[in-house]
């Protein structure tokens, strides 16, 4: 009798655990499916280039559907006035993505953010409130970690916000400090350190809450423990993201309406 009750309880607990696990799994699948259409590639059109349509990073659509957020460093290279060049956004998936001409309407070098304007509208994501999320919050990241060699296929990574920390990566020795790094120390601000494996192509990817799909940050950089050449082979598993509050502040500063 006792053994039968014990096995019955065990079966009940296993059933409850399985139900919760499956519900959580379905929730994340649904959230990714909701956010994925808003994730775009950001790049450059160069009529005279070896590759005319160049993917340089990731981004996401927000606001009224005509706005795209990405990192400043993704679009920082000046256009050559002697060539036919302009910024572009890739949308859709597969080997033949849609190409949209884009214009930079806002830049924030300090927080490594930029906002582009499209001539058409796409599906926007929802932005979270302008406050920091708690350490340990489960988050997802969707972007283009290895570019678009075989086509536009967004990849999603899962992890947590490991810490909210100053935007400074420490050096092993004071001799490695540069003027730029010292200036960064003087103007430091808080960013998210993530327990997520990401790659340079993920720059500008949306970081969003696994529970709701609301964007809480923008992937900014990846901690490289050896060399830039080995980052694909030996990723550090540590990356950083700019809190969405700075994107909202940039939009407000430029008079851009965000729903």
Coordinates of C-alpha atoms in Angstrom, one line a residue:
X1 CA 0.0 0.0 0.0
X2 CA 2.7 2.4 1.0
X3 CA 4.8 1.6 -2.1
X4 CA 1.8 2.1 -4.3
X5 CA 1.1 5.6 -2.8
X6 CA 4.8 6.4 -3.1
X7 CA 4.9 5.6 -6.8
X8 CA 1.6 7.4 -7.3
X9 CA 3.1 10.6 -5.8
X10 CA 6.3 10.2 -7.9
X11 CA 4.2 9.9 -11.0
X12 CA 2.2 13.0 -10.0
X13 CA 5.3 15.0 -9.4
X14 CA 6.9 13.9 -12.7
X15 CA 3.7 14.8 -14.5
X16 CA 3.6 18.2 -13.0
X17 CA 7.3 18.9 -13.8
X18 CA 6.8 17.7 -17.4
X19 CA 3.7 19.9 -17.8
X20 CA 5.6 23.0 -16.5
X21 CA 8.6 22.2 -18.7
X22 CA 6.5 21.8 -21.8
X23 CA 4.5 24.9 -21.0
X24 CA 7.8 26.9 -20.6
X25 CA 9.1 25.5 -23.8
X26 CA 6.0 26.3 -25.8
X27 CA 6.1 29.8 -24.3
X28 CA 9.7 30.5 -25.6
X29 CA 8.8 29.0 -29.0
X30 CA 5.9 31.4 -29.3
X31 CA 7.9 34.4 -28.1
X32 CA 10.7 33.7 -30.6
X33 CA 8.1 33.3 -33.4
X34 CA 6.6 36.6 -32.4
X35 CA 9.9 38.6 -32.4
X36 CA 11.6 36.9 -35.4
X37 CA 9.8 38.9 -38.1
X38 CA 11.0 42.1 -36.6
X39 CA 14.7 41.1 -36.7
X40 CA 16.5 42.5 -39.7
X41 CA 20.0 42.7 -41.2
X42 CA 21.7 46.1 -41.5
X43 CA 24.2 46.7 -44.2
X44 CA 25.5 48.7 -47.2
X45 CA 24.7 48.8 -50.9
X46 CA 27.8 49.5 -52.9
X47 CA 27.2 49.5 -56.7
X48 CA 31.0 49.1 -57.4
X49 CA 31.8 46.7 -54.6
X50 CA 32.8 43.0 -55.1
X51 CA 29.6 42.3 -53.2
X52 CA 26.9 44.9 -53.9
X53 CA 24.7 44.1 -50.9
X54 CA 26.9 43.8 -47.8
X55 CA 25.5 42.6 -44.4
X56 CA 27.3 44.3 -41.5
X57 CA 25.2 43.6 -38.5
X58 CA 21.8 43.0 -37.0
X59 CA 19.0 45.2 -36.0
X60 CA 15.3 45.3 -35.2
X61 CA 12.1 47.2 -36.2
X62 CA 10.3 49.2 -33.6
X63 CA 7.9 52.2 -33.2
X64 CA 5.6 52.6 -36.2
X65 CA 7.3 49.9 -38.2
X66 CA 9.5 52.2 -40.2
X67 CA 12.2 52.6 -37.6
X68 CA 15.2 50.2 -37.2
X69 CA 17.6 50.2 -34.2
X70 CA 21.1 48.9 -34.4
X71 CA 24.6 49.7 -33.1
X72 CA 26.4 52.9 -34.2
X73 CA 29.5 50.9 -35.1
X74 CA 27.5 48.9 -37.6
X75 CA 26.8 52.0 -39.7
X76 CA 29.7 54.2 -38.6
X77 CA 31.7 53.9 -41.8
X78 CA 31.1 57.0 -43.9
X79 CA 29.6 56.6 -47.4
X80 CA 31.9 57.3 -50.3
X81 CA 30.5 60.4 -52.2
X82 CA 32.4 59.2 -55.3
X83 CA 30.5 55.9 -55.4
X84 CA 26.8 54.8 -55.4
X85 CA 26.4 53.7 -51.8
X86 CA 23.6 53.8 -49.3
X87 CA 22.5 52.1 -46.2
X88 CA 20.2 49.1 -46.5
X89 CA 18.1 46.8 -44.3
X90 CA 17.5 43.1 -45.1
X91 CA 14.1 41.6 -44.1
X92 CA 12.6 38.2 -44.4
X93 CA 14.4 34.9 -44.4
X94 CA 16.1 32.6 -47.0
X95 CA 18.3 33.2 -50.0
X96 CA 16.4 36.1 -51.4
X97 CA 15.6 38.5 -48.6
X98 CA 13.8 41.8 -49.3
X99 CA 16.1 44.9 -49.5
X100 CA 15.0 48.3 -48.1
X101 CA 16.8 51.5 -48.6
X102 CA 17.4 53.2 -45.2
X103 CA 18.4 56.6 -43.9
X104 CA 20.2 57.3 -40.6
X105 CA 18.1 59.7 -38.6
X106 CA 19.7 59.4 -35.1
X107 CA 23.2 58.5 -33.8
X108 CA 24.6 58.1 -30.3
X109 CA 28.3 57.3 -30.4
X110 CA 28.6 57.1 -26.6
X111 CA 26.0 54.4 -26.2
X112 CA 26.8 52.8 -29.6
X113 CA 23.3 53.2 -30.9
X114 CA 21.7 54.3 -34.2
X115 CA 18.2 54.6 -35.6
X116 CA 17.4 54.2 -39.3
X117 CA 14.3 55.2 -41.2
X118 CA 12.7 53.0 -43.9
X119 CA 10.5 54.1 -46.7
X120 CA 8.2 51.2 -45.9
X121 CA 6.9 49.6 -42.8
X122 CA 7.6 46.2 -41.3
X123 CA 6.5 44.3 -38.1
X124 CA 7.7 46.2 -35.0
X125 CA 8.7 44.7 -31.7
X126 CA 7.5 45.9 -28.3
X127 CA 10.0 47.9 -26.2
X128 CA 10.2 47.3 -22.5
X129 CA 9.9 50.1 -19.9
X130 CA 13.0 52.3 -19.5
X131 CA 14.2 50.6 -16.3
X132 CA 16.9 48.0 -15.7
X133 CA 15.8 44.4 -15.5
X134 CA 16.9 42.3 -12.6
X135 CA 20.0 40.1 -12.7
X136 CA 19.0 36.5 -13.4
X137 CA 16.3 37.5 -15.8
X138 CA 15.9 35.0 -18.6
X139 CA 16.5 36.6 -22.0
X140 CA 16.7 35.7 -25.7
X141 CA 18.8 37.1 -28.4
X142 CA 18.0 36.8 -32.1
X143 CA 20.3 38.0 -35.0
X144 CA 22.8 37.0 -37.6
X145 CA 25.9 35.6 -35.9
X146 CA 27.7 34.4 -39.0
X147 CA 26.3 36.9 -41.5
X148 CA 24.4 35.8 -44.6
X149 CA 26.8 33.6 -46.6
X150 CA 24.0 31.0 -47.2
X151 CA 21.1 33.5 -47.0
X152 CA 19.3 35.3 -44.2
X153 CA 18.6 32.9 -41.4
X154 CA 18.2 34.4 -37.9
X155 CA 19.6 32.4 -35.0
X156 CA 18.3 32.7 -31.4
X157 CA 20.4 32.2 -28.3
X158 CA 19.2 31.8 -24.7
X159 CA 20.7 32.9 -21.4
X160 CA 20.3 35.3 -18.5
X161 CA 21.3 38.8 -17.5
X162 CA 24.4 37.9 -15.4
X163 CA 25.1 41.3 -14.1
X164 CA 24.4 45.0 -14.6
X165 CA 27.9 46.5 -14.8
X166 CA 29.9 49.6 -15.9
X167 CA 30.7 49.7 -19.6
X168 CA 34.3 48.9 -19.1
X169 CA 36.1 45.6 -19.8
X170 CA 39.1 45.4 -17.4
X171 CA 42.6 44.9 -18.8
X172 CA 45.2 42.5 -17.4
X173 CA 47.9 45.2 -17.1
X174 CA 47.9 49.0 -16.9
X175 CA 50.2 49.2 -19.9
X176 CA 47.2 48.2 -22.1
X177 CA 45.2 51.2 -21.0
X178 CA 44.6 53.6 -23.9
X179 CA 43.4 57.2 -24.1
X180 CA 40.1 56.0 -25.5
X181 CA 39.7 53.5 -22.6
X182 CA 40.5 56.1 -20.0
X183 CA 37.9 58.4 -21.5
X184 CA 35.5 55.5 -21.4
X185 CA 36.2 55.1 -17.6
X186 CA 35.4 58.7 -17.0
X187 CA 32.1 58.5 -18.9
X188 CA 31.1 55.0 -17.9
X189 CA 27.4 53.9 -17.8
X190 CA 25.7 50.7 -16.8
X191 CA 25.2 47.9 -19.3
X192 CA 24.1 44.3 -19.1
X193 CA 26.6 41.5 -18.9
X194 CA 25.1 38.4 -20.5
X195 CA 25.5 34.7 -20.0
X196 CA 25.0 34.2 -23.7
X197 CA 27.3 33.1 -26.5
X198 CA 27.2 35.7 -29.3
X199 CA 29.4 36.7 -32.2
X200 CA 30.4 39.9 -34.0
X201 CA 27.5 39.5 -36.5
X202 CA 25.1 39.7 -33.6
X203 CA 25.9 43.4 -33.1
X204 CA 22.6 45.3 -33.0
X205 CA 20.5 42.2 -32.2
X206 CA 17.5 42.7 -29.9
X207 CA 17.8 41.3 -26.4
X208 CA 14.3 40.4 -25.2
X209 CA 12.6 38.9 -22.2
X210 CA 12.0 35.2 -22.7
X211 CA 8.6 35.5 -20.9
X212 CA 7.1 38.5 -22.8
X213 CA 9.2 39.2 -25.9
X214 CA 9.7 42.8 -24.9
X215 CA 13.1 44.2 -26.0
X216 CA 15.1 45.1 -22.9
X217 CA 18.4 45.8 -24.6
X218 CA 20.6 45.9 -27.8
X219 CA 23.6 43.6 -28.1
X220 CA 26.7 45.7 -28.2
X221 CA 29.8 43.6 -28.0
X222 CA 31.3 40.2 -27.3
X223 CA 34.2 39.6 -24.9
X224 CA 37.0 38.2 -26.9
X225 CA 39.4 36.2 -24.6
X226 CA 42.1 35.4 -27.2
X227 CA 42.1 37.1 -30.7
X228 CA 39.4 38.4 -33.0
X229 CA 40.3 35.6 -35.4
X230 CA 39.5 32.9 -32.9
X231 CA 36.2 34.3 -31.7
X232 CA 34.2 31.9 -33.9
X233 CA 36.2 28.9 -32.9
X234 CA 36.6 29.7 -29.2
X235 CA 33.7 32.1 -28.1
X236 CA 34.0 33.4 -24.5
X237 CA 30.3 32.9 -23.7
X238 CA 30.2 36.5 -22.4
X239 CA 28.6 39.3 -24.2
X240 CA 27.2 42.8 -23.4
X241 CA 24.0 44.7 -24.2
X242 CA 22.9 48.4 -24.0
X243 CA 19.8 48.8 -21.9
X244 CA 16.7 49.8 -24.0
X245 CA 16.4 53.0 -21.9
X246 CA 19.2 54.6 -23.9
X247 CA 17.4 53.8 -27.2
X248 CA 14.2 55.5 -25.8
X249 CA 16.3 58.5 -24.7
X250 CA 17.8 58.8 -28.1
X251 CA 14.4 58.6 -29.8
X252 CA 13.0 61.3 -27.4
X253 CA 16.0 63.6 -28.0
X254 CA 15.5 63.4 -31.8
X255 CA 11.7 63.9 -31.5
X256 CA 11.0 60.4 -32.7
X257 CA 7.7 59.0 -31.5
X258 CA 7.8 55.5 -30.1
X259 CA 4.6 53.6 -29.4

